[in-house]
Every structure is written in C-alpha cells, then in structure tokens.
Coordinates of C-alpha atoms in Angstrom, one line a residue:
M1 CA 39.8 -1.2 6.4
D2 CA 39.8 -2.8 2.8
Q3 CA 37.2 -1.4 0.6
R4 CA 34.5 -4.0 -0.1
P5 CA 34.4 -4.9 -3.9
V6 CA 31.2 -3.7 -5.5
Q7 CA 28.7 -4.4 -8.5
E8 CA 27.1 -2.3 -10.9
L9 CA 23.7 -4.1 -12.0
N10 CA 20.4 -3.2 -12.9
F11 CA 16.7 -4.5 -12.7
R12 CA 13.4 -4.0 -14.5
T13 CA 11.0 -2.5 -12.5
H14 CA 7.2 -2.9 -12.5
D15 CA 6.4 -0.9 -15.7
G16 CA 9.7 -2.0 -17.8
V17 CA 12.0 0.4 -16.8
D18 CA 15.6 -0.3 -15.9
L19 CA 16.8 1.3 -12.8
F20 CA 20.6 1.0 -11.7
Y21 CA 21.6 -0.4 -8.3
R22 CA 25.0 -1.0 -6.4
R23 CA 25.7 -4.8 -4.8
W24 CA 28.5 -5.2 -2.2
P25 CA 28.3 -8.6 -1.3
A26 CA 29.3 -10.5 1.8
V27 CA 32.6 -11.2 2.8
D28 CA 31.8 -13.7 5.0
A29 CA 28.8 -16.7 4.4
P30 CA 26.0 -14.4 4.0
R31 CA 23.5 -14.3 6.7
G32 CA 21.0 -11.3 5.5
A33 CA 21.0 -8.2 3.0
I34 CA 21.2 -4.8 4.1
V35 CA 19.3 -2.7 1.3
M36 CA 19.8 1.2 1.5
F37 CA 17.5 4.1 -0.1
H38 CA 19.4 7.5 -0.8
R39 CA 18.3 10.7 0.2
G40 CA 16.2 13.0 -2.2
H41 CA 18.5 14.6 -5.0
E42 CA 21.2 12.4 -4.2
H43 CA 22.1 8.4 -5.5
S44 CA 23.5 5.3 -4.6
G45 CA 27.3 6.7 -4.7
R46 CA 26.0 9.0 -1.7
M47 CA 25.8 5.8 0.4
A48 CA 28.7 3.7 -1.0
H49 CA 31.0 4.3 2.5
L50 CA 28.2 2.7 4.9
P51 CA 29.0 -1.0 3.7
D52 CA 32.4 -0.2 5.1
E53 CA 31.7 1.7 8.2
L54 CA 28.8 -0.8 9.4
D55 CA 31.3 -3.5 9.1
L56 CA 28.7 -6.3 8.8
P57 CA 30.7 -9.0 6.9
Q58 CA 28.2 -11.7 6.8
F59 CA 25.9 -9.3 5.1
D60 CA 25.1 -8.3 1.2
F61 CA 24.5 -4.7 0.8
Y62 CA 22.4 -3.0 -1.8
A63 CA 21.5 0.3 -2.6
W64 CA 19.6 1.8 -5.9
D65 CA 19.2 4.9 -7.9
A66 CA 15.9 5.8 -7.5
R67 CA 14.1 6.7 -10.8
G68 CA 15.0 9.8 -11.9
H69 CA 18.1 9.8 -10.1
G70 CA 21.7 9.0 -10.6
R71 CA 22.1 6.5 -13.3
S72 CA 19.1 5.3 -13.6
P73 CA 16.7 6.7 -16.1
G74 CA 14.0 9.2 -16.3
A75 CA 13.0 13.0 -15.7
R76 CA 15.3 14.6 -13.2
G77 CA 13.9 14.2 -9.8
D78 CA 10.5 13.0 -11.2
S79 CA 8.3 9.8 -11.0
P80 CA 5.3 9.0 -12.9
S81 CA 3.6 8.9 -9.0
F82 CA 4.6 8.5 -5.7
A83 CA 3.1 5.3 -5.4
A84 CA 5.1 4.4 -8.6
S85 CA 8.4 4.8 -6.7
V86 CA 6.8 2.9 -3.8
R87 CA 6.3 0.1 -6.1
D88 CA 9.5 0.4 -7.5
V89 CA 10.6 -0.6 -3.6
Q90 CA 8.5 -3.8 -4.3
T91 CA 10.0 -5.0 -7.1
F92 CA 13.5 -4.2 -6.1
V93 CA 13.2 -6.4 -2.9
D94 CA 11.4 -9.1 -5.0
H95 CA 14.2 -8.9 -7.5
I96 CA 16.3 -9.3 -4.7
G97 CA 14.8 -12.3 -3.8
A98 CA 14.8 -13.8 -7.2
R99 CA 18.4 -13.0 -8.4
H100 CA 20.5 -12.8 -5.2
G101 CA 18.4 -15.3 -3.0
F102 CA 17.3 -13.2 -0.2
A103 CA 13.6 -13.3 1.3
P104 CA 11.8 -10.6 2.7
E105 CA 12.9 -11.9 6.3
Q106 CA 16.4 -11.9 5.3
I107 CA 16.2 -8.2 5.0
G108 CA 17.0 -5.3 6.9
V109 CA 16.5 -1.5 5.4
L110 CA 18.4 1.3 5.9
A111 CA 17.0 4.5 4.3
Q112 CA 17.3 8.2 5.2
S113 CA 15.3 11.4 4.2
V114 CA 13.0 11.1 1.4
G115 CA 13.7 7.5 1.1
A116 CA 13.0 7.1 4.5
V117 CA 9.3 8.0 3.8
L118 CA 9.3 6.1 0.7
I119 CA 10.4 3.3 2.8
S120 CA 7.6 3.9 5.6
T121 CA 4.9 4.5 2.9
W122 CA 5.8 0.9 1.5
V123 CA 5.9 -0.9 5.1
H124 CA 2.5 0.4 5.9
D125 CA 1.4 -0.1 2.3
Y126 CA 2.5 -3.8 1.6
A127 CA 3.1 -5.2 5.0
P128 CA 6.8 -6.8 4.1
N129 CA 8.1 -9.2 6.3
I130 CA 11.5 -7.8 6.5
R131 CA 13.4 -8.1 9.5
C132 CA 13.7 -4.5 10.3
M133 CA 14.4 -0.8 9.6
V134 CA 16.4 2.0 10.4
L135 CA 15.3 5.2 9.4
A136 CA 17.7 8.5 9.6
S137 CA 16.0 11.9 9.6
P138 CA 12.9 10.6 7.6
A139 CA 11.4 13.7 6.0
F140 CA 7.9 13.5 7.1
K141 CA 7.6 17.5 7.0
V142 CA 9.8 19.4 4.7
K143 CA 10.9 22.6 6.3
L144 CA 9.6 25.5 3.7
Y145 CA 11.0 28.8 4.5
V146 CA 8.3 30.6 2.1
P147 CA 4.9 31.6 3.6
F148 CA 2.3 29.4 2.0
A149 CA 4.5 27.7 -0.2
R150 CA 2.6 24.1 -0.2
P151 CA -0.8 25.3 -1.0
G152 CA 1.1 27.8 -3.5
L153 CA 2.6 24.8 -5.0
A154 CA -0.7 22.9 -5.2
L155 CA -2.2 25.6 -7.0
L156 CA 0.3 26.1 -9.6
Y157 CA 0.2 22.1 -10.0
K158 CA -3.7 22.3 -10.8
L159 CA -3.6 25.0 -12.9
R160 CA 0.0 24.4 -15.1
G161 CA 0.2 20.7 -14.6
N162 CA 3.6 19.3 -13.5
F163 CA 6.8 21.9 -13.0
F164 CA 10.4 21.6 -11.5
V165 CA 11.7 23.3 -8.2
N166 CA 15.1 23.3 -7.4
S167 CA 16.4 22.5 -4.0
Y168 CA 17.7 25.5 -1.7
V169 CA 19.6 23.5 0.1
K170 CA 23.3 24.0 0.2
A171 CA 25.9 21.5 1.3
K172 CA 26.8 23.5 4.4
F173 CA 23.5 22.9 5.7
L174 CA 23.8 19.1 5.2
T175 CA 26.7 18.0 6.7
H176 CA 29.5 19.4 9.2
D177 CA 32.0 16.9 7.0
T178 CA 33.8 19.3 4.7
A179 CA 34.6 16.4 2.5
R180 CA 30.9 15.1 2.1
Q181 CA 30.2 19.1 1.2
A182 CA 32.9 19.2 -1.4
S183 CA 31.8 16.0 -3.0
F184 CA 28.0 17.3 -3.0
D185 CA 28.9 20.5 -4.8
S186 CA 31.1 19.2 -7.3
D187 CA 28.7 15.5 -8.1
P188 CA 27.3 15.8 -11.5
L189 CA 24.9 12.9 -10.7
I190 CA 23.3 15.1 -7.6
T191 CA 19.6 16.0 -8.7
R192 CA 18.9 19.5 -7.8
A193 CA 15.4 19.8 -9.1
I194 CA 12.3 17.7 -7.9
S195 CA 9.2 17.6 -9.8
A196 CA 6.2 19.4 -8.0
R197 CA 4.2 16.3 -8.6
I198 CA 6.7 14.0 -6.2
L199 CA 7.0 17.0 -4.0
L200 CA 3.3 17.3 -2.9
A201 CA 3.2 13.6 -2.7
L202 CA 5.7 13.2 -0.6
Y203 CA 3.8 15.7 1.6
D204 CA 0.5 14.0 1.6
N205 CA 2.2 10.3 1.7
A206 CA 4.0 11.2 4.9
E207 CA 1.2 12.4 6.8
R208 CA -0.6 9.6 5.9
V209 CA 2.0 7.7 7.6
V210 CA 2.5 9.3 10.4
A211 CA -1.1 9.4 11.2
D212 CA -1.5 5.7 10.5
A213 CA 1.9 4.7 11.8
A214 CA 0.3 1.7 14.3
A215 CA -0.4 0.1 11.1
I216 CA 3.2 -0.3 10.8
V217 CA 4.6 -3.5 12.7
V218 CA 8.2 -3.8 11.4
P219 CA 11.1 -3.2 13.9
T220 CA 12.2 0.3 13.6
Q221 CA 15.1 2.2 15.0
L222 CA 15.0 6.1 13.8
L223 CA 17.9 8.1 13.8
V224 CA 17.4 11.6 14.2
S225 CA 19.5 14.9 13.5
G226 CA 19.5 17.4 16.6
A227 CA 20.3 20.5 14.2
D228 CA 18.5 19.4 11.0
W229 CA 17.8 22.8 8.6
V230 CA 15.5 20.3 6.4
V231 CA 13.1 18.7 8.3
H232 CA 10.8 18.8 11.1
L233 CA 11.2 17.0 14.3
K234 CA 7.8 16.8 15.7
P235 CA 6.3 14.7 12.7
Q236 CA 9.7 12.2 13.5
Q237 CA 8.5 11.8 17.1
E238 CA 4.6 11.3 16.3
F239 CA 5.6 8.6 13.9
L240 CA 7.8 6.7 16.7
Q241 CA 5.1 7.4 19.2
R242 CA 2.4 5.7 17.2
L243 CA 4.5 3.0 15.8
G244 CA 2.7 -0.3 16.1
A245 CA 5.9 -2.3 16.2
M246 CA 6.9 -4.5 19.0
T247 CA 10.7 -3.2 19.3
K248 CA 10.9 0.6 18.4
E249 CA 13.7 3.4 19.7
I250 CA 14.5 6.7 18.4
H251 CA 17.9 8.3 19.0
V252 CA 18.3 12.3 18.8
L253 CA 22.0 13.0 18.0
P254 CA 23.3 16.5 19.2
G255 CA 24.1 19.0 16.6
F256 CA 24.0 16.6 13.5
Y257 CA 22.9 18.3 10.2
H258 CA 20.1 16.4 8.0
D259 CA 22.9 13.9 6.1
T260 CA 22.3 12.0 9.5
L261 CA 24.5 9.2 7.9
G262 CA 27.0 11.6 6.1
E263 CA 27.8 13.9 8.8
R264 CA 31.5 14.1 10.4
D265 CA 30.7 12.4 13.6
R266 CA 28.8 9.7 11.8
I267 CA 30.4 7.0 13.9
T268 CA 27.9 7.2 16.7
A269 CA 25.0 6.3 14.1
V270 CA 26.3 4.2 12.6
A271 CA 27.5 2.3 15.6
K272 CA 23.9 2.8 17.1
A273 CA 22.3 1.3 13.4
R274 CA 25.0 -1.4 13.4
A275 CA 23.7 -2.7 16.9
F276 CA 20.4 -2.7 15.9
V277 CA 20.8 -4.8 12.9
L278 CA 22.3 -7.4 14.6
R279 CA 19.9 -7.7 17.7
M280 CA 17.2 -8.1 15.0
F281 CA 19.0 -10.6 13.3
A282 CA 20.1 -12.2 16.2
Q283 CA 16.5 -13.1 17.2
P284 CA 13.3 -14.7 15.2
L285 CA 10.9 -12.4 13.1
E286 CA 9.5 -10.1 15.6
R287 CA 5.8 -9.5 14.4
P288 CA 2.4 -9.1 16.7
D289 CA -0.3 -11.3 16.5
L290 CA -2.9 -9.0 14.8
T291 CA -5.3 -12.2 13.9
R292 CA -7.3 -11.0 17.2
A293 CA -7.4 -7.3 16.3
H294 CA -11.1 -7.2 16.0
Q295 CA -11.1 -7.6 20.0
S296 CA -8.7 -5.2 20.9
G297 CA -6.2 -2.6 18.7
Y298 CA -6.4 0.6 17.3
T299 CA -8.7 -0.1 14.1
R300 CA -11.4 -1.4 16.8
D301 CA -11.2 1.4 19.1
E302 CA -11.5 3.9 15.7
A303 CA -14.5 1.6 14.3
E304 CA -16.0 1.9 17.9
R305 CA -15.9 5.9 18.1
L306 CA -17.4 6.1 14.8
A307 CA -20.1 4.0 15.7
Q308 CA -21.1 6.5 18.8
P309 CA -23.8 9.2 18.0
L310 CA -22.5 12.5 18.3
P311 CA -24.6 14.9 20.4
A312 CA -27.5 15.9 18.7
L313 CA -26.9 20.0 18.7
S314 CA -23.1 19.9 19.2
P315 CA -21.3 21.4 16.4
R316 CA -20.4 18.2 14.7
G317 CA -23.7 16.6 15.5
L318 CA -25.0 19.4 13.4
Y319 CA -22.5 19.2 10.5
W320 CA -23.0 15.5 10.1
A321 CA -27.0 16.0 10.2
A322 CA -26.6 18.8 7.4
T323 CA -24.3 16.5 5.3
R324 CA -27.1 13.7 5.7
A325 CA -29.9 15.9 4.7
A326 CA -27.7 17.0 1.8
M327 CA -27.1 13.3 1.2
R328 CA -31.2 12.9 0.8
A329 CA -31.5 15.6 -1.3
G330 CA -28.8 14.5 -3.6
G331 CA -30.8 11.2 -3.8
A332 CA -33.8 13.1 -5.4
L333 CA -31.5 14.3 -8.1
S334 CA -28.6 11.6 -8.7
E335 CA -29.3 8.1 -9.6
G336 CA -26.1 6.6 -7.7
V337 CA -27.3 8.3 -4.5
K338 CA -30.8 7.1 -4.8
L339 CA -29.5 3.5 -5.5
G340 CA -27.3 3.8 -2.4
H341 CA -29.9 4.9 0.0
A342 CA -32.2 2.3 -1.5
T343 CA -29.8 -0.9 -1.3
G344 CA -27.0 0.4 0.9
F345 CA -23.7 2.3 -0.6
D346 CA -22.0 -0.9 0.5
S347 CA -24.2 -3.4 -1.9
G348 CA -23.5 -4.9 -5.1
S349 CA -25.5 -2.7 -7.0
T350 CA -24.0 0.2 -6.1
L351 CA -20.5 -1.2 -6.4
D352 CA -21.6 -2.2 -10.4
Y353 CA -23.3 1.3 -10.6
V354 CA -19.6 2.7 -9.7
Y355 CA -18.1 0.5 -12.0
R356 CA -19.9 1.3 -14.9
N357 CA -18.9 4.8 -14.1
E358 CA -22.1 6.4 -16.1
A359 CA -23.5 9.7 -14.7
H360 CA -27.5 9.3 -14.6
G361 CA -30.0 11.9 -12.8
A362 CA -32.7 14.4 -13.0
G363 CA -31.5 16.8 -15.9
P364 CA -28.3 18.6 -16.1
L365 CA -28.1 19.4 -12.7
G366 CA -29.0 15.5 -11.5
R367 CA -26.0 14.5 -14.2
M368 CA -23.8 17.0 -12.5
V369 CA -24.7 15.8 -8.6
D370 CA -24.2 12.4 -9.9
R371 CA -20.5 12.8 -11.6
N372 CA -19.7 14.1 -8.5
Y373 CA -20.8 11.6 -6.3
L374 CA -19.1 8.8 -9.0
D375 CA -15.6 10.9 -8.8
S376 CA -15.5 10.9 -5.3
I377 CA -12.0 9.5 -3.9
G378 CA -13.6 6.2 -2.5
W379 CA -15.2 5.4 -5.8
R380 CA -12.3 6.4 -7.8
G381 CA -9.8 3.7 -5.9
I382 CA -12.8 1.1 -6.1
R383 CA -12.6 1.6 -10.0
Q384 CA -8.7 1.3 -9.7
R385 CA -9.2 -2.1 -7.6
K386 CA -11.3 -3.3 -10.3
L387 CA -8.4 -2.7 -12.8
H388 CA -6.3 -4.3 -10.1
L389 CA -8.2 -7.4 -9.8
E390 CA -8.1 -7.8 -13.5
Q391 CA -4.5 -7.3 -13.6
L392 CA -3.9 -9.9 -10.7
L393 CA -6.9 -12.8 -12.3
Q394 CA -5.1 -12.7 -15.8
R395 CA -1.5 -13.1 -14.0
A396 CA -3.2 -16.0 -11.7
L397 CA -4.7 -17.6 -14.7
A398 CA -1.2 -17.6 -16.4
R399 CA 0.7 -19.0 -13.6
A400 CA -2.1 -21.7 -13.5
E401 CA -1.4 -22.5 -17.1
T402 CA 2.0 -22.4 -16.4
D403 CA 1.7 -24.9 -13.4
G404 CA -0.5 -27.4 -15.3
L405 CA -3.7 -26.8 -13.3
P406 CA -7.3 -26.9 -14.5
L407 CA -8.2 -23.4 -15.2
R408 CA -11.4 -23.2 -12.5
V409 CA -12.3 -19.7 -11.1
L410 CA -14.5 -19.5 -7.7
D411 CA -15.5 -16.7 -6.6
I412 CA -17.4 -16.9 -3.3
A413 CA -19.2 -12.9 -3.1
A414 CA -19.0 -11.9 -6.7
G415 CA -21.7 -8.5 -6.7
H416 CA -23.0 -8.7 -10.2
G417 CA -20.0 -10.5 -11.1
R418 CA -19.4 -7.7 -13.7
Y419 CA -15.0 -7.3 -12.8
V420 CA -14.7 -11.3 -13.1
L421 CA -16.4 -11.4 -16.3
E422 CA -15.0 -8.5 -17.5
A423 CA -11.5 -9.5 -16.6
L424 CA -11.8 -13.2 -17.9
G425 CA -13.2 -11.4 -21.6
G426 CA -10.2 -9.9 -21.9
A427 CA -7.8 -12.5 -20.5
S428 CA -5.4 -14.5 -23.2
V429 CA -6.0 -17.8 -21.7
R430 CA -10.2 -18.7 -21.0
P431 CA -11.0 -20.5 -18.2
Q432 CA -12.7 -24.0 -18.2
S433 CA -15.2 -22.8 -15.6
I434 CA -16.6 -20.0 -14.1
L435 CA -18.6 -20.2 -10.5
L436 CA -20.0 -16.7 -8.9
R437 CA -21.4 -16.8 -5.8
D438 CA -23.3 -14.3 -3.9
Y439 CA -25.7 -13.7 -0.8
S440 CA -28.3 -11.4 -2.3
D441 CA -30.8 -12.7 -4.7
I442 CA -30.9 -9.2 -6.3
N443 CA -27.2 -9.9 -7.3
V444 CA -27.6 -13.3 -8.2
G445 CA -30.3 -12.4 -10.9
A446 CA -28.3 -9.2 -12.0
G447 CA -25.1 -11.8 -12.4
R448 CA -27.1 -14.6 -14.5
A449 CA -28.2 -11.7 -17.0
L450 CA -24.6 -10.6 -17.3
I451 CA -23.3 -13.9 -18.0
A452 CA -26.0 -14.5 -20.7
A453 CA -25.1 -10.6 -22.0
K454 CA -21.2 -11.4 -22.0
G455 CA -21.8 -15.0 -23.9
L456 CA -20.3 -16.9 -21.4
S457 CA -23.1 -19.3 -20.3
D458 CA -21.3 -22.3 -21.7
I459 CA -18.3 -21.6 -19.2
A460 CA -20.0 -19.7 -16.2
R461 CA -22.7 -20.1 -13.8
F462 CA -24.2 -18.3 -10.8
E463 CA -25.5 -19.5 -7.8
R464 CA -26.5 -18.1 -4.1
A465 CA -24.4 -19.0 -1.1
D466 CA -23.3 -17.7 2.1
A467 CA -19.6 -16.8 1.8
F468 CA -19.0 -17.5 5.5
D469 CA -20.1 -20.8 5.3
A470 CA -16.8 -22.8 5.2
A471 CA -18.4 -26.0 4.6
S472 CA -20.5 -24.9 1.8
I473 CA -17.2 -23.5 -0.1
A474 CA -15.1 -26.3 0.7
A475 CA -17.6 -28.7 -0.8
V476 CA -17.6 -26.7 -4.4
T477 CA -16.9 -29.6 -7.3
P478 CA -15.1 -29.4 -9.2
R479 CA -12.4 -27.9 -7.4
P480 CA -11.1 -24.4 -8.4
S481 CA -7.5 -23.6 -9.2
I482 CA -8.4 -19.9 -8.5
G483 CA -10.3 -18.3 -5.7
I484 CA -11.2 -14.5 -5.6
V485 CA -12.6 -12.7 -2.3
S486 CA -13.2 -8.8 -3.5
G487 CA -14.4 -6.1 -1.2
L488 CA -16.1 -8.6 1.3
Y489 CA -14.1 -8.7 4.4
E490 CA -13.9 -5.2 4.4
L491 CA -17.7 -4.8 5.6
F492 CA -17.0 -7.4 8.3
A493 CA -15.1 -6.2 11.6
D494 CA -15.3 -10.0 12.6
N495 CA -11.6 -11.9 12.2
D496 CA -13.5 -15.1 13.0
M497 CA -16.0 -15.0 10.2
V498 CA -13.0 -13.9 7.8
A499 CA -10.9 -17.0 9.2
R500 CA -13.8 -19.4 8.7
S501 CA -14.3 -18.2 5.3
L502 CA -10.3 -18.4 4.6
G503 CA -10.3 -21.8 5.6
G504 CA -13.1 -22.8 3.7
L505 CA -11.3 -21.5 0.5
A506 CA -8.4 -23.4 1.2
L507 CA -9.9 -26.6 1.2
A508 CA -11.6 -25.7 -1.6
I509 CA -8.9 -24.3 -4.0
L510 CA -6.6 -27.2 -5.5
P511 CA -3.3 -27.6 -3.7
G512 CA -0.6 -25.1 -5.8
G513 CA -3.8 -22.7 -6.6
Y514 CA -4.1 -19.2 -6.1
L515 CA -6.2 -17.0 -4.1
I516 CA -7.0 -13.1 -4.9
Y517 CA -8.0 -11.2 -2.2
T518 CA -8.6 -7.3 -1.7
G519 CA -7.9 -5.0 1.6
Q520 CA -8.9 -1.4 2.8
P521 CA -5.9 -0.5 5.0
W522 CA -6.8 3.3 5.2
H523 CA -9.5 5.4 3.9
P524 CA -9.9 9.4 3.8
Q525 CA -13.4 9.2 4.5
L526 CA -14.2 6.8 7.1
E527 CA -16.2 9.3 9.4
L528 CA -18.3 10.9 6.3
I529 CA -19.4 7.0 5.4
A530 CA -20.0 6.2 9.1
R531 CA -22.1 9.5 9.9
A532 CA -23.6 9.7 6.3
L533 CA -24.2 6.7 4.5
T534 CA -26.3 3.7 5.1
S535 CA -25.2 0.2 4.3
H536 CA -26.9 -3.2 2.6
R537 CA -27.7 -4.3 6.4
G538 CA -31.0 -2.9 6.8
G539 CA -30.3 0.7 6.2
A540 CA -27.9 0.7 9.2
A541 CA -25.0 3.0 9.6
W542 CA -21.9 1.9 7.6
V543 CA -19.4 1.9 9.9
M544 CA -16.1 0.0 9.0
R545 CA -13.2 -1.5 10.7
R546 CA -10.1 -0.6 9.0
R547 CA -8.0 -4.2 8.5
T548 CA -4.2 -2.9 8.2
Q549 CA -2.6 -4.8 5.2
A550 CA -0.3 -6.6 7.9
E551 CA -3.6 -7.9 9.7
M552 CA -5.0 -9.0 6.5
D553 CA -1.9 -10.9 5.5
Q554 CA -1.7 -12.7 8.4
L555 CA -5.3 -14.2 8.4
V556 CA -4.5 -15.2 5.0
A557 CA -0.9 -16.9 5.9
A558 CA -2.6 -18.8 8.6
A559 CA -5.5 -20.1 6.6
G560 CA -2.1 -21.9 4.3
F561 CA -1.4 -19.4 1.5
E562 CA 1.5 -17.7 0.6
K563 CA 1.4 -13.7 -0.4
L564 CA 3.2 -13.3 -3.9
E565 CA 2.1 -9.7 -5.7
Q566 CA 0.2 -7.1 -4.4
R567 CA -1.4 -3.9 -6.0
I568 CA -2.3 -0.5 -4.4
D569 CA -4.1 2.7 -5.7
E570 CA -2.3 6.2 -5.6
W571 CA -3.9 7.3 -2.7
G572 CA -3.2 4.2 -0.8
I573 CA -7.1 2.9 0.1
F574 CA -7.5 -0.1 -1.7
T575 CA -5.2 -3.3 -2.2
V576 CA -5.3 -6.4 -4.2
S577 CA -3.2 -9.4 -3.4
L578 CA -2.3 -12.4 -5.0
A579 CA -1.4 -15.4 -2.9
R580 CA -0.7 -19.1 -3.7
R581 CA -2.0 -21.8 -1.4
K582 CA 0.5 -24.2 0.0
S583 CA 0.9 -27.8 -1.0

C-alpha cells in the first residue's frame, strides 16, 4: 500500500496560539473527514500509520499536536486549563470547516486515551453535530499505583500551585509491538511530563462526563484494551451503559495493552473502527429527538426525584433540614443570603447582587459569610457566564455591522439589565437602540435606574413584558438584529414554553440577525439548590430540570436558528451560544 502524502499545517486557536497539525488528503473524491486525537504525552506523528491502515480513501484525515505536545507550543504537558484544551478542539473543528470545507456532519472523530476524554468532554459540553466517534481506551480513570496519589496531588497543587509529574509508564506496558516500543523510547517529541493542573482536571472532567454520559447522543464505538496497565475498565463500561446515543457499541480486545491503535495485533481494532465509520457515513446523521425531553428522559426523572420530599427523620432528611436551618441563620448575617430568601435565589435581584460581587453583611462575620456565599461554584460560574455574554454580544454587534444590519438589541428577560448595559458600554460598536424587557416590576424599576446611571437613556428603554408571550415578542418594533435570552429557560422545565418563546424571537429578529442564548447542561449542586434554596415563585423550592446542550441546541434549531459559536466555564456548568437566524 502506498503511503498517503501528508501536509504539515498550523491553525490559530481561540487565544491566538498557533497549533501544529497534519493533514492526509483523500485519495478519491472526498465524502468526509476523520479527525484524530492522540494519547497523553504523544503527538500526531504517533497516529500517522492510521490513515493508511484504516483504508478509507474517500476521507481526509487530520491529527493535531495538542497544546504543550509535539510541535505545538506551550510548556510540555500543560495547558492554561483542561477547558482551554476542550475549546481548542472546537476551534480545530471550526478551522477544518473554514479552510478545508468539512461541516461537522461530515466529520468522524477517532481519539485515544487522554484524547478520548478530551473528545468526550467536548461532545458533552459543546454538542457538535459530528457524524460519529471512536474512542480507544479512554482514560476515564488512570491507574495510580501510589496510595492516596490523587488527594496528595490536589493538596500539593493547592499549596504550591502548578507543578509537573512524570509518567511512570514504560513502552513495554503500552504495546506488544516492539517497533512501536522502540520508537516511543527514542522519540524526542514524546512528552513525559504532565502538569498537576491538567492531571487533576482530567480526573474531574472524566468523572463528570462518565456520570452524565446520557447527555451524549453522538453514535459511539468504544475500543477497550483487555490487558490495560494504564486505565481502569469499569468507568469505560459505565460510560457506554449510560450513553444517550442511539447507536453505541463496545469491543473488548483480549490481551491488548493501552495503546489500542498501536498494538501489535491492531488490525482487529482498526477493522472494527473502519466498519463503524463506514456504517455511520452510509446513513443520515443520527440523533434522538430531544425536544420532548421534558416529558420523558433522564433529566426529567432527575428533577422529579429532587422534587420528592425526603422522610423527615431519615439521615438525608435530617441533613437537608440542618442545611436549610443554616441558610436561615446565614440570612441574619449575609446580605446576599437575606436577599435570596426575600426575592428568590433565582431572581433578577439575586443575579444582580452576584454580578456586583461585593460582600455585605452584619459586621466582619457577616461579610465573611457573604463572601463565602458569593464564592460558591455556582455563583462563580454565573459571573463567568456574564463575561461570556459580554464577549458574544460584542461579537454579534461586530457581525451585524459587517452584515449591514441595523444595530438594534432586544433582551426578553433582562433582570436588572446589568450584563447587557455593561457589555454595550465596553463595545467598540454602539447600538442604535436597546430594548430590555422583564416580567418583574422590581427588575423593571431597577433596570430603568441603571439605564439612567449608565447615561444610556438616549438609546435604551426598559418595559414590562412576558418572555413567553410569543405574539408580544414578535410585535416588537423596530425589529432587532440581535436577540438575547439569558438565564431564563433554565428556570422552566417545559420545552413547549421555551419553543413558544423562541418562536417569538424568530419572528422578531431580522433575517440574518443573531440570537444569544444560555444553557445549564450540568451543575454540581443540583440537590443543594433543590433542597435548601427557594425560588422567585412564591418561595417554592428551586428545583431545576437540566437541559443538555444537545437538547437546547435542538430547540434553537427548530425555531430557525443556526448555531455559530459557544462558550462554557471551566467547570462545565453554564454555556453561552451565538446563533444566526436563517434567512
């Protein structure tokens, strides 16, 4: 078999860093692309045998050197964060589309070990419309042979900051292929070190993705090494069992070491991957319909469990009763907790307080309690969401200006409007008009005061309106070029309500205009929120039904919008997306 010619290229990722990648163009007329992601410590050259061995002449192949690996820049084995590397994946796929012409629906992914965790996280958090993915020995749980290694690493990281540890794995425990062993040992681009920051985040994200694998709906094949010295089998099995994809399969390869796609007898694994890819590309893009997920589905079941009261004298019932009592006591000291009890922890007033991020309370103790409250992971994520909203609003303004659209902004549930007004205050492009709306009289009054304080009364106004009244939204004049709905749909479980609201936005926004929308596909404190915090709806318990990113994107697409970009915080909690209204 003749080796395919290879091109050595670079792409600029989201923070301006140029990453290296290889491209093997299709031999025949291309029908798709396979994008490959290497193991930890390695680089794209370690997968260079696969374009020939997979024998898919109608497919382009791509493989990057991850940030901090191979010929890509950065400290060896490091990244600014695991989330930054996940976003690198999205930027790479965007680049392949822009430069080489492959839409996500024409892309299959092949990823191994740490690369497979990266891809699983990307598919969970960004919900790309790729055709399929093959995951080889995903490193959902690395075998650490030193007792208490993980808590020890976490403690040292907290005390010292970032540092590096070297891999203990020898080539002879990765593959039986002696040529691969020798090339691993002699390869100067192999990165033995990995930063503690990335190793700890790898564990955290792997656990999150395995636990919430039902959110992943991309057709998936798992290739598992049966004699793996490096990673555990059980999380791989749990991942497949929970996976939400309509097509999913697992193949355990007896005797294989960790380098599944570089093993001596890899012809078996390669043949299974090839057959799976061909099968998935021979049929239309496969996705379950998630627009009825409020009627049946795992997030509905989860929300119903959280809404059920616990037996008062059970251990969990007593625990959450004590937590509620502690929150009431906290309200006597902390201004933020007091405000949450008064207006709802999901209210616009609470949101504005979290945005301002200034601790207030009764004396030093009250301010300490309030600071602890404001620094909870959920509120940190909310403030990051605000920054992402500001970024995408500025990008939407720039796009609309380039498109020749009038710069008119509509936010249908603005709260106090702080994030919109502050984003527009820092924008290089000034909109012609800003219409903020909210259902709460408190929010409308506070928003009008904020407009005056920001000196924007000449272009901004605030009115009371229902964000689920499609006719009212559709009747907005003049028609906006940019619509925003932030933090609203997350509070309402019913997709029919969301679809009605999105339908109104689709009628209101000019053709070719833009929609910015938020999501909350995951939250580490769902039970705390449901059992200890109250909502703005008459002080009822704040029980949320999560929407996966795939579900939220389907609702937006059904309303006539095409998703363009997305941001997500480093914990995987809050997303902000930018979509264009189809003409």
